[in-house]
Coordinates of C-alpha atoms in Angstrom, one line a residue:
M368 CA 0.0 0.0 0.0
S369 CA 1.4 3.4 -0.9
Q370 CA 1.9 5.9 1.8
P371 CA -0.3 8.9 2.2
G372 CA 1.0 11.9 0.3
A373 CA 3.3 9.8 -1.9
E374 CA 3.6 11.0 -5.5
A375 CA 1.4 9.1 -7.9
A376 CA 3.1 7.1 -10.6
R377 CA 3.3 8.8 -14.0
I378 CA 2.3 6.6 -17.1
L379 CA 2.8 7.5 -20.7
L380 CA 0.3 5.6 -22.8
V381 CA 1.1 5.5 -26.5
D382 CA -1.8 4.3 -28.7
R383 CA -3.3 5.7 -31.9
D384 CA -6.7 4.3 -30.9
T385 CA -7.9 6.9 -28.5
T386 CA -11.0 4.9 -27.5
A387 CA -8.9 1.9 -26.5
A388 CA -6.4 4.1 -24.7
H389 CA -9.1 5.9 -22.8
A390 CA -10.7 2.6 -21.8
L391 CA -7.4 1.1 -20.6
G392 CA -6.7 4.3 -18.6
L393 CA -10.0 4.1 -16.9
S394 CA -9.5 0.4 -16.2
I395 CA -6.1 1.1 -14.6
E396 CA -7.5 4.0 -12.5
G397 CA -10.4 1.7 -11.4
A398 CA -8.0 -0.9 -10.2
L399 CA -6.2 1.4 -7.8
L400 CA -7.0 3.3 -4.7
A401 CA -4.6 6.1 -5.6
P402 CA -5.1 6.7 -9.4
P403 CA -1.9 7.4 -11.3
S404 CA -1.2 10.3 -13.6
I405 CA -1.8 9.0 -17.2
M406 CA -0.6 11.0 -20.2
P407 CA -1.8 9.8 -23.7
A408 CA 0.2 10.0 -26.9
R409 CA -1.2 9.0 -30.3
C410 CA 2.0 8.2 -32.2
G411 CA 5.7 7.5 -31.7
R412 CA 6.8 11.1 -32.5
E413 CA 4.4 12.6 -30.0
A414 CA 5.6 10.1 -27.3
A415 CA 9.2 11.1 -28.0
E416 CA 8.3 14.8 -27.5
R417 CA 6.6 14.1 -24.2
L418 CA 9.5 12.0 -23.0
R419 CA 11.9 14.9 -23.7
A420 CA 9.6 17.3 -21.8
G421 CA 9.1 15.2 -18.7
H422 CA 9.9 12.1 -16.7
F423 CA 7.6 9.0 -16.7
D424 CA 7.7 5.9 -14.5
V425 CA 5.9 3.5 -16.8
L426 CA 5.9 3.6 -20.6
V427 CA 3.1 1.6 -22.3
V428 CA 3.4 1.5 -26.1
H429 CA 1.1 0.0 -28.6
L430 CA 3.5 -1.5 -31.1
P431 CA 1.5 -0.7 -34.3
S432 CA 1.3 3.0 -33.2
L433 CA 5.1 3.4 -33.5
D434 CA 5.3 2.9 -37.3
D435 CA 5.9 6.7 -37.7
L436 CA 9.2 6.4 -35.9
S437 CA 10.5 3.3 -37.7
G438 CA 9.3 0.4 -39.7
D439 CA 11.3 -1.9 -37.5
I440 CA 9.6 -2.6 -34.1
A441 CA 12.9 -3.2 -32.3
D442 CA 14.4 0.1 -33.6
A443 CA 11.2 2.1 -32.8
V444 CA 11.1 0.8 -29.2
A445 CA 14.9 1.4 -28.8
R446 CA 14.5 5.1 -29.7
L447 CA 11.8 5.6 -27.0
A448 CA 13.8 3.5 -24.5
R449 CA 16.8 5.9 -24.9
L450 CA 14.5 8.8 -24.0
A451 CA 12.7 7.1 -21.2
A452 CA 15.6 6.7 -18.9
G453 CA 14.8 4.5 -15.9
A454 CA 11.2 3.9 -17.0
L455 CA 9.5 0.5 -17.0
I456 CA 8.5 -0.2 -20.7
V457 CA 5.5 -2.5 -21.4
A458 CA 4.7 -3.2 -25.1
L459 CA 1.1 -4.0 -26.2
S460 CA 0.2 -6.1 -29.3
D461 CA -3.1 -6.8 -30.9
G462 CA -2.5 -10.6 -30.9
A463 CA -0.2 -13.2 -29.5
S464 CA 2.5 -12.5 -32.0
V465 CA 5.8 -14.1 -30.9
S466 CA 7.9 -12.2 -33.5
S467 CA 6.5 -8.8 -32.4
A468 CA 7.1 -9.6 -28.8
M469 CA 10.7 -10.7 -29.4
A470 CA 11.4 -7.6 -31.5
A471 CA 10.0 -5.3 -28.8
M472 CA 12.1 -7.0 -26.1
R473 CA 15.2 -6.7 -28.2
G474 CA 14.5 -3.0 -28.5
G475 CA 14.4 -2.6 -24.7
A476 CA 10.8 -3.4 -23.6
H477 CA 10.6 -5.3 -20.3
D478 CA 7.6 -7.3 -21.5
C479 CA 5.0 -7.6 -24.1
L480 CA 1.2 -8.1 -23.4
A481 CA -1.6 -8.9 -25.7
R482 CA -4.8 -6.7 -25.9
P483 CA -7.5 -6.6 -24.6
L484 CA -6.0 -6.2 -21.1
S485 CA -7.9 -5.5 -17.9
G486 CA -6.7 -2.9 -15.4
H487 CA -6.2 -5.4 -12.7
A488 CA -4.1 -7.7 -14.8
F489 CA -2.0 -4.8 -16.0
V490 CA -1.4 -3.5 -12.5
A491 CA -0.4 -6.9 -11.2
H492 CA 1.9 -7.4 -14.1
V493 CA 3.6 -4.0 -13.7
R494 CA 4.1 -4.7 -10.0
E495 CA 5.8 -8.0 -10.8
L496 CA 8.1 -6.4 -13.4
A497 CA 9.0 -3.5 -11.1
E498 CA 10.1 -5.9 -8.4
R499 CA 12.1 -8.0 -10.8
H500 CA 13.9 -5.2 -12.6
G501 CA 14.4 -2.9 -9.6
K502 CA 12.1 0.0 -10.7
P503 CA 11.0 1.4 -7.4
R504 CA 9.1 4.4 -8.9
A505 CA 6.9 2.1 -10.9
M506 CA 5.8 0.5 -7.6
G507 CA 3.6 3.5 -7.1
L508 CA 1.0 1.3 -8.9
E509 CA 0.8 -1.0 -5.8
A510 CA -1.9 1.1 -4.2
G511 CA -4.2 -1.9 -4.0
S512 CA -7.2 -3.2 -5.8
R513 CA -10.7 -2.0 -4.9
R514 CA -12.0 -5.5 -5.6
G515 CA -9.5 -7.4 -3.5
P516 CA -6.5 -9.5 -4.5
A517 CA -6.1 -11.4 -7.7
V518 CA -7.5 -14.9 -8.0
T519 CA -5.3 -17.2 -5.9
G520 CA -3.1 -19.6 -7.8
L521 CA -4.2 -18.6 -11.3
V522 CA -1.5 -16.8 -13.3
G523 CA -2.0 -15.2 -16.7
A524 CA -2.6 -11.9 -18.4
S525 CA -4.3 -13.2 -21.6
S526 CA -7.9 -12.3 -22.4
Q527 CA -8.9 -15.9 -21.9
M528 CA -7.6 -16.0 -18.3
Q529 CA -9.3 -12.7 -17.6
V530 CA -12.6 -14.2 -18.6
V531 CA -11.9 -17.1 -16.3
C532 CA -11.1 -14.8 -13.4
E533 CA -14.2 -12.8 -14.0
Q534 CA -16.3 -16.0 -14.0
I535 CA -14.7 -17.0 -10.7
E536 CA -15.4 -13.6 -9.2
R537 CA -19.1 -13.8 -10.3
S538 CA -19.6 -17.4 -9.2
A539 CA -17.8 -17.5 -5.9
A540 CA -20.5 -15.9 -3.8
S541 CA -23.2 -18.2 -5.2
E542 CA -24.4 -21.5 -3.8
A543 CA -25.1 -23.0 -7.2
P544 CA -23.0 -26.0 -8.4
V545 CA -20.0 -25.2 -10.6
F546 CA -18.9 -27.5 -13.5
I547 CA -15.3 -27.0 -14.5
T548 CA -13.9 -28.4 -17.7
G549 CA -10.4 -28.3 -19.2
E550 CA -7.5 -30.6 -20.3
T551 CA -5.2 -32.2 -17.8
G552 CA -2.8 -29.7 -16.3
T553 CA -4.8 -26.5 -17.0
G554 CA -5.5 -25.9 -13.2
K555 CA -9.0 -27.2 -12.5
D556 CA -8.1 -27.9 -8.9
L557 CA -6.8 -24.3 -8.5
C558 CA -9.9 -23.0 -10.0
A559 CA -12.0 -25.0 -7.5
R560 CA -10.0 -23.8 -4.6
A561 CA -10.2 -20.2 -5.8
L562 CA -14.0 -20.5 -5.9
H563 CA -14.0 -21.8 -2.3
Q564 CA -11.6 -19.2 -1.0
R565 CA -13.5 -16.3 -2.4
G566 CA -16.9 -17.6 -1.5
T567 CA -19.0 -17.4 1.7
R568 CA -17.7 -20.8 2.8
A569 CA -14.0 -19.9 2.9
A570 CA -13.7 -20.5 6.6
R571 CA -15.1 -24.1 6.4
R572 CA -13.6 -27.3 4.9
F573 CA -12.7 -27.9 1.3
V574 CA -12.9 -31.6 0.7
T575 CA -11.6 -33.2 -2.6
L576 CA -12.9 -36.6 -3.9
A577 CA -10.5 -37.8 -6.6
C578 CA -12.7 -40.4 -8.3
R579 CA -9.8 -41.7 -10.5
S580 CA -7.9 -42.9 -7.4
V581 CA -10.8 -44.6 -5.7
Q582 CA -11.8 -48.2 -6.4
R583 CA -15.2 -48.6 -8.0
D584 CA -16.5 -50.8 -5.3
R585 CA -15.5 -48.2 -2.6
M586 CA -16.8 -45.1 -4.3
E587 CA -20.2 -45.1 -2.6
G588 CA -18.6 -45.4 0.8
E589 CA -16.0 -42.8 0.1
L590 CA -18.7 -40.3 -0.9
F591 CA -21.5 -41.0 1.5
G592 CA -19.8 -42.9 4.4
I593 CA -19.9 -46.4 5.9
A594 CA -21.8 -47.5 9.1
R595 CA -19.9 -49.6 11.6
G596 CA -20.0 -53.3 10.6
A597 CA -21.4 -52.6 7.1
L598 CA -18.2 -53.8 5.6
S599 CA -15.4 -56.0 6.8
G600 CA -13.0 -53.1 6.9
A601 CA -15.2 -50.8 8.8
P602 CA -14.9 -51.5 12.6
E603 CA -16.4 -48.0 13.3
D604 CA -18.5 -45.4 11.6
L605 CA -16.6 -43.7 8.7
K606 CA -17.7 -40.3 7.4
G607 CA -17.8 -39.8 3.6
A608 CA -16.5 -36.9 1.7
A609 CA -19.9 -35.2 1.6
E610 CA -20.3 -35.4 5.4
L611 CA -16.7 -34.2 6.0
A612 CA -17.4 -31.2 3.8
D613 CA -20.6 -30.2 5.8
G614 CA -20.9 -26.5 5.8
G615 CA -18.1 -26.1 3.2
T616 CA -17.3 -27.2 -0.3
L617 CA -17.2 -30.7 -1.9
Y618 CA -15.0 -30.9 -5.0
I619 CA -15.5 -34.0 -7.1
D620 CA -12.6 -34.4 -9.5
E621 CA -13.1 -36.5 -12.7
L622 CA -16.8 -36.9 -12.4
G623 CA -17.0 -39.4 -15.3
E624 CA -15.1 -42.0 -13.2
L625 CA -18.0 -42.3 -10.8
D626 CA -20.0 -45.5 -11.2
L627 CA -23.5 -44.9 -12.7
S628 CA -25.2 -46.2 -9.6
V629 CA -23.2 -43.8 -7.4
Q630 CA -24.1 -41.0 -9.8
L631 CA -27.8 -41.8 -9.2
R632 CA -27.3 -41.5 -5.5
L633 CA -25.4 -38.3 -6.0
L634 CA -28.3 -36.9 -8.0
R635 CA -30.7 -37.8 -5.2
F636 CA -28.4 -36.1 -2.7
L637 CA -28.3 -32.9 -4.8
Q638 CA -32.1 -32.9 -4.9
S639 CA -32.8 -33.7 -1.3
G640 CA -29.7 -32.5 0.6
S641 CA -29.6 -35.7 2.6
I642 CA -27.2 -38.7 2.5
V643 CA -27.5 -42.3 3.8
R644 CA -24.4 -44.1 4.9
L645 CA -23.8 -47.7 3.7
G646 CA -25.4 -50.0 6.2
E647 CA -27.9 -47.4 7.5
T648 CA -31.4 -46.4 6.6
A649 CA -31.8 -43.0 8.4
P650 CA -30.9 -40.0 6.2
R651 CA -28.5 -37.3 7.4
R652 CA -28.8 -33.6 6.4
V653 CA -25.7 -32.3 4.8
D654 CA -25.1 -28.7 3.6
V655 CA -22.4 -28.4 1.0
R656 CA -21.6 -26.6 -2.2
V657 CA -20.7 -29.0 -5.0
I658 CA -18.0 -28.2 -7.5
C659 CA -17.1 -30.9 -10.1
A660 CA -14.5 -31.1 -12.8
T661 CA -13.6 -33.4 -15.8
A662 CA -10.9 -33.4 -18.4
C663 CA -13.2 -35.1 -20.9
N664 CA -15.9 -33.7 -23.1
P665 CA -19.1 -34.1 -21.0
M666 CA -21.2 -34.7 -24.1
Q667 CA -18.9 -37.5 -25.1
L668 CA -19.2 -39.0 -21.6
I669 CA -22.9 -38.9 -21.9
A670 CA -22.8 -40.6 -25.3
E671 CA -20.5 -43.3 -24.0
R672 CA -22.9 -43.9 -21.0
K673 CA -20.2 -42.9 -18.5
L674 CA -22.2 -39.8 -17.2
R675 CA -25.9 -39.6 -16.5
E676 CA -27.5 -36.9 -18.5
E677 CA -29.8 -35.8 -15.7
L678 CA -26.8 -35.5 -13.4
F679 CA -24.9 -33.4 -15.9
Y680 CA -27.7 -30.8 -16.2
R681 CA -28.1 -30.8 -12.4
L682 CA -24.5 -29.8 -12.0
H683 CA -24.0 -27.7 -15.2
V684 CA -25.4 -24.6 -13.6
L685 CA -22.3 -22.4 -13.6
P686 CA -19.8 -23.7 -16.2
I687 CA -16.2 -22.6 -16.3
H688 CA -13.9 -23.8 -19.1
L689 CA -10.1 -23.5 -18.6
P690 CA -8.4 -23.0 -22.0
P691 CA -5.3 -25.1 -22.8
L692 CA -1.9 -23.4 -22.8
R693 CA -1.5 -23.7 -26.6
Q694 CA -4.5 -21.4 -27.0
R695 CA -3.0 -18.6 -24.8
P696 CA 0.7 -18.3 -25.7
A697 CA 0.7 -14.8 -24.3
D698 CA 0.6 -16.3 -20.8
I699 CA 3.8 -18.4 -21.2
A700 CA 6.1 -15.5 -20.4
V701 CA 4.1 -14.6 -17.3
L702 CA 3.9 -18.2 -16.1
V703 CA 7.6 -19.0 -16.6
R704 CA 8.6 -15.9 -14.6
H705 CA 6.1 -16.8 -11.9
F706 CA 7.5 -20.4 -11.6
L707 CA 11.1 -19.1 -11.9
A708 CA 10.6 -16.7 -8.9
H709 CA 9.2 -19.6 -6.8
Y710 CA 11.7 -22.3 -7.6
Q711 CA 14.8 -20.2 -7.4
R712 CA 13.8 -19.2 -3.9
E713 CA 13.2 -22.9 -3.1
E714 CA 16.6 -24.0 -4.5
H715 CA 18.5 -20.9 -3.2
K716 CA 19.6 -19.8 -6.6
A717 CA 19.6 -16.5 -8.6
F718 CA 18.6 -16.3 -12.2
D719 CA 18.3 -13.2 -14.5
G720 CA 15.1 -14.3 -16.2
F721 CA 14.5 -15.8 -19.6
S722 CA 16.1 -14.4 -22.8
A723 CA 13.9 -13.4 -25.7
D724 CA 15.1 -16.4 -27.7
A725 CA 14.2 -18.8 -24.8
L726 CA 10.7 -17.2 -24.6
G727 CA 10.3 -17.6 -28.3
L728 CA 11.3 -21.2 -28.1
L729 CA 8.8 -21.9 -25.3
S730 CA 6.0 -20.2 -27.3
T731 CA 6.4 -22.6 -30.2
R732 CA 5.6 -25.7 -28.1
D733 CA 2.2 -27.4 -28.1
W734 CA 2.3 -28.2 -24.4
P735 CA 0.1 -31.3 -24.2
G736 CA 0.6 -31.3 -20.4
N737 CA -0.4 -27.6 -20.3
V738 CA 0.7 -25.5 -17.3
R739 CA 1.9 -28.5 -15.3
Q740 CA 4.3 -29.5 -18.0
L741 CA 5.6 -25.9 -18.3
E742 CA 6.1 -25.8 -14.5
D743 CA 8.1 -29.0 -14.5
L744 CA 10.4 -27.7 -17.3
V745 CA 11.1 -24.5 -15.3
R746 CA 11.8 -26.4 -12.2
R747 CA 14.1 -28.7 -14.1
I748 CA 16.0 -25.7 -15.4
V749 CA 16.5 -24.2 -12.0
V750 CA 17.8 -27.5 -10.6
L751 CA 20.2 -28.3 -13.6
F752 CA 21.8 -24.9 -13.9
D753 CA 23.4 -22.5 -11.5
G754 CA 22.1 -19.1 -12.4
G755 CA 22.4 -16.3 -14.9
E756 CA 20.1 -15.6 -17.9
I757 CA 18.2 -18.6 -19.1
T758 CA 19.0 -19.1 -22.8
A759 CA 17.3 -21.2 -25.6
Q760 CA 20.2 -23.7 -25.4
M761 CA 19.5 -24.2 -21.6
V762 CA 15.8 -24.8 -22.4
Q763 CA 16.7 -27.4 -25.1
Q764 CA 19.0 -29.2 -22.7
A765 CA 16.4 -29.4 -20.0
D766 CA 13.5 -30.3 -22.3
L767 CA 13.4 -34.0 -21.8
D768 CA 10.0 -34.3 -23.6
R769 CA 11.9 -33.6 -26.8
I770 CA 15.1 -35.4 -26.0
A771 CA 13.6 -38.8 -25.0
P772 CA 11.8 -39.5 -28.3
A773 CA 14.9 -38.7 -30.2
L774 CA 17.1 -41.0 -28.2
G775 CA 14.6 -43.8 -27.7
A776 CA 15.6 -44.2 -24.1
P777 CA 13.6 -43.7 -20.9
L778 CA 15.5 -40.6 -19.7
S779 CA 12.7 -39.6 -17.4
G780 CA 11.9 -43.2 -16.3
P781 CA 12.8 -45.0 -13.1
P782 CA 16.5 -45.5 -12.1
A783 CA 16.3 -49.2 -12.9
A784 CA 15.3 -48.5 -16.5
R785 CA 18.2 -46.1 -16.9
R786 CA 20.7 -48.6 -15.4
S787 CA 19.5 -51.3 -17.8
C788 CA 20.2 -48.9 -20.7
R789 CA 23.7 -48.1 -19.5
C790 CA 24.6 -51.7 -18.7
G791 CA 23.3 -53.3 -21.8
S792 CA 26.7 -54.5 -22.9
R793 CA 27.4 -55.9 -19.5
N794 CA 24.2 -57.8 -19.5
S795 CA 24.9 -59.1 -23.0
A796 CA 28.3 -60.4 -21.9
S797 CA 26.9 -62.2 -18.9
S798 CA 24.2 -63.8 -21.0
K799 CA 26.8 -65.1 -23.4
T800 CA 28.7 -66.6 -20.5
R801 CA 25.5 -68.2 -19.3
S802 CA 24.8 -69.6 -22.8
R803 CA 28.2 -71.3 -22.8
A804 CA 27.5 -72.8 -19.4
F805 CA 23.9 -73.9 -20.4
P806 CA 23.6 -75.0 -24.0
G807 CA 20.3 -74.2 -25.4
T808 CA 19.5 -71.3 -23.2
S809 CA 18.6 -67.8 -24.3
R810 CA 20.8 -64.7 -24.2
S811 CA 17.9 -62.6 -23.0
P812 CA 18.1 -62.0 -19.2
Q813 CA 14.4 -62.3 -18.8
R814 CA 14.1 -66.0 -20.0
R815 CA 15.8 -68.9 -18.3
W816 CA 15.4 -71.4 -21.2
S817 CA 14.9 -70.3 -24.7
S818 CA 14.6 -73.7 -26.3
A819 CA 14.3 -77.3 -25.2
P820 CA 16.5 -80.2 -26.3
R821 CA 15.5 -81.5 -29.6
P822 CA 15.5 -85.3 -29.8
S823 CA 17.7 -86.8 -32.5
T824 CA 15.1 -89.2 -33.6
A825 CA 11.5 -89.7 -32.8
S826 CA 12.1 -93.3 -31.5
A827 CA 14.9 -92.2 -29.2
R828 CA 12.9 -89.5 -27.5
P829 CA 9.2 -90.6 -27.1
G830 CA 6.8 -88.4 -25.2
P831 CA 5.8 -84.8 -25.4
K832 CA 8.0 -82.2 -27.1
W833 CA 9.6 -79.6 -24.9
T834 CA 8.7 -75.9 -25.5
A835 CA 10.4 -72.7 -24.6
S836 CA 8.4 -72.4 -21.3
A837 CA 9.1 -76.0 -20.2
A838 CA 11.8 -76.8 -17.6
P839 CA 15.0 -78.6 -18.7
P840 CA 14.8 -82.4 -18.3
E841 CA 17.7 -83.4 -16.0
A842 CA 18.2 -87.1 -15.4
S843 CA 19.1 -86.7 -11.8
R844 CA 19.5 -84.1 -9.1
S845 CA 23.3 -84.6 -9.0
N846 CA 23.6 -83.6 -12.6
A847 CA 21.4 -80.5 -12.0
D848 CA 23.6 -79.6 -9.0
A849 CA 26.7 -79.8 -11.2
L850 CA 25.1 -77.5 -13.7
L851 CA 24.2 -75.0 -11.0
R852 CA 27.7 -74.9 -9.7
K853 CA 28.9 -73.9 -13.2
M854 CA 26.4 -71.1 -13.4
P855 CA 28.1 -67.6 -13.4
S856 CA 27.6 -65.2 -10.6
G857 CA 24.6 -62.9 -10.9
V858 CA 22.4 -65.4 -12.8
P859 CA 19.3 -66.5 -10.9
K860 CA 19.3 -70.1 -9.9
W861 CA 16.5 -72.6 -9.8
P862 CA 15.0 -73.3 -6.4
A863 CA 16.4 -76.4 -4.7
T864 CA 12.9 -77.8 -4.1
R865 CA 11.8 -77.4 -7.8
S866 CA 11.2 -80.6 -9.8
Y867 CA 12.7 -80.4 -13.3
R868 CA 10.7 -83.3 -14.6
P869 CA 6.9 -83.3 -15.1
A870 CA 5.4 -85.8 -12.7
S871 CA 3.3 -87.4 -15.6
I872 CA 6.4 -88.4 -17.6
P873 CA 8.6 -91.4 -16.5
K874 CA 12.3 -90.8 -16.1
S875 CA 13.1 -93.4 -18.7
A876 CA 11.2 -91.5 -21.4
I877 CA 13.5 -88.5 -21.0
G878 CA 16.9 -90.0 -21.8
P879 CA 20.3 -89.6 -20.2
A880 CA 21.6 -86.2 -19.0
K881 CA 24.6 -86.2 -21.3
S882 CA 22.4 -86.4 -24.4
W883 CA 20.5 -83.3 -23.1
R884 CA 23.7 -81.4 -22.7
N885 CA 25.0 -82.4 -26.1
P886 CA 21.9 -83.1 -28.3
A887 CA 24.0 -83.7 -31.4

């Protein structure tokens, strides 16, 4: 919060669209308790004149409005940056153009945002940039929001995320059910928690039921509770998720994983407000707000008979859709800076941010894992490198999702898998040694016997033919013990109690041991 009597921040807003500039200025003023001083400029030459005449703390430039200074975006921004000594420079573009953003940052802009942009998102972003780049006068924009803090956990300055935040703000105070959709890794759980924290039930419990991690035969008990003695594993009364969340919020993750019979009971609970534990007949009143989420298309779930249509329409009162990261590339720069600030504090390291080339490389990815995949990549970079500016080469070295398919090796797999890849030659050598000690065995370490002894003639070896899965036919235990003593170290041995001859076949039908060792 700014101190009383402190000088308001001075902002130069360069935009040839006076209507859009006026709307953004009003939005910025509405987001602050202490409105800043905003000076408009309709072109690059007018902005240069105002910079020569006075000092500004924040310079906001609409990139297409600078074409009168230079046809090159980087050169036009650089001319204004030389005049705006010490100012925080924020570029605005009409779309998520990666090339324009990179050119603006090469010219000296601290960041590039896509329009339309709300005042709250702009103020939050400028505060973050001012802290990172050491621009104390730009911190005059931290006067505080009239509508409270930003939505907890959700980071992004794109228009899509602004719509999501506005939906959360409007839906938080309601008691109606919320239906959240979005791909895996888009932040559905964060959205649900934000609805709870900004609602009237924030002081009560927030209980999550992860349907995908619950066995189908236990779903009903996990949701509604189990009476003592109703099941073998219930020596006492067990409360379900709905009863634990009484007075608060019940979040059902992956609704489509619920069994259809449990969905019917959930529908009755939503209609009556009462639950019945397994093993009981008396209903119990429960007051909860229900929020559910799914990563699948609800209409497809209904068509596949995995989701009851009547339950869907009962829950689909306030829908919120979280867009995938590939549809909002303007948020990538904001997200990576947010994750970098968090993990460098956790790892006690210091980085100078991402270079323009690194941000451009990140913007070209499809991100099938969405925000979670991006967060994992940033954390991996922080762990693998010591500090400095993060370059495109560092991003490529840490991007295991691209390296692993190229090498065909499980680089991100368990240690045992990596050891087997590194020790392949050693395993091959040991298997060859074992093959010499055991004629007819396989060189693969997973199979004890690759082939059975082939009889020289049909009359000499009557009986069933041996297969790859059959045990070797020793003539006596002494011969088997001799073979085991010759087995190289590290090769698993047969149990001492195992019989090597099927009980249904007489010993005389197998033949002598020496003919097995030397079939020829």
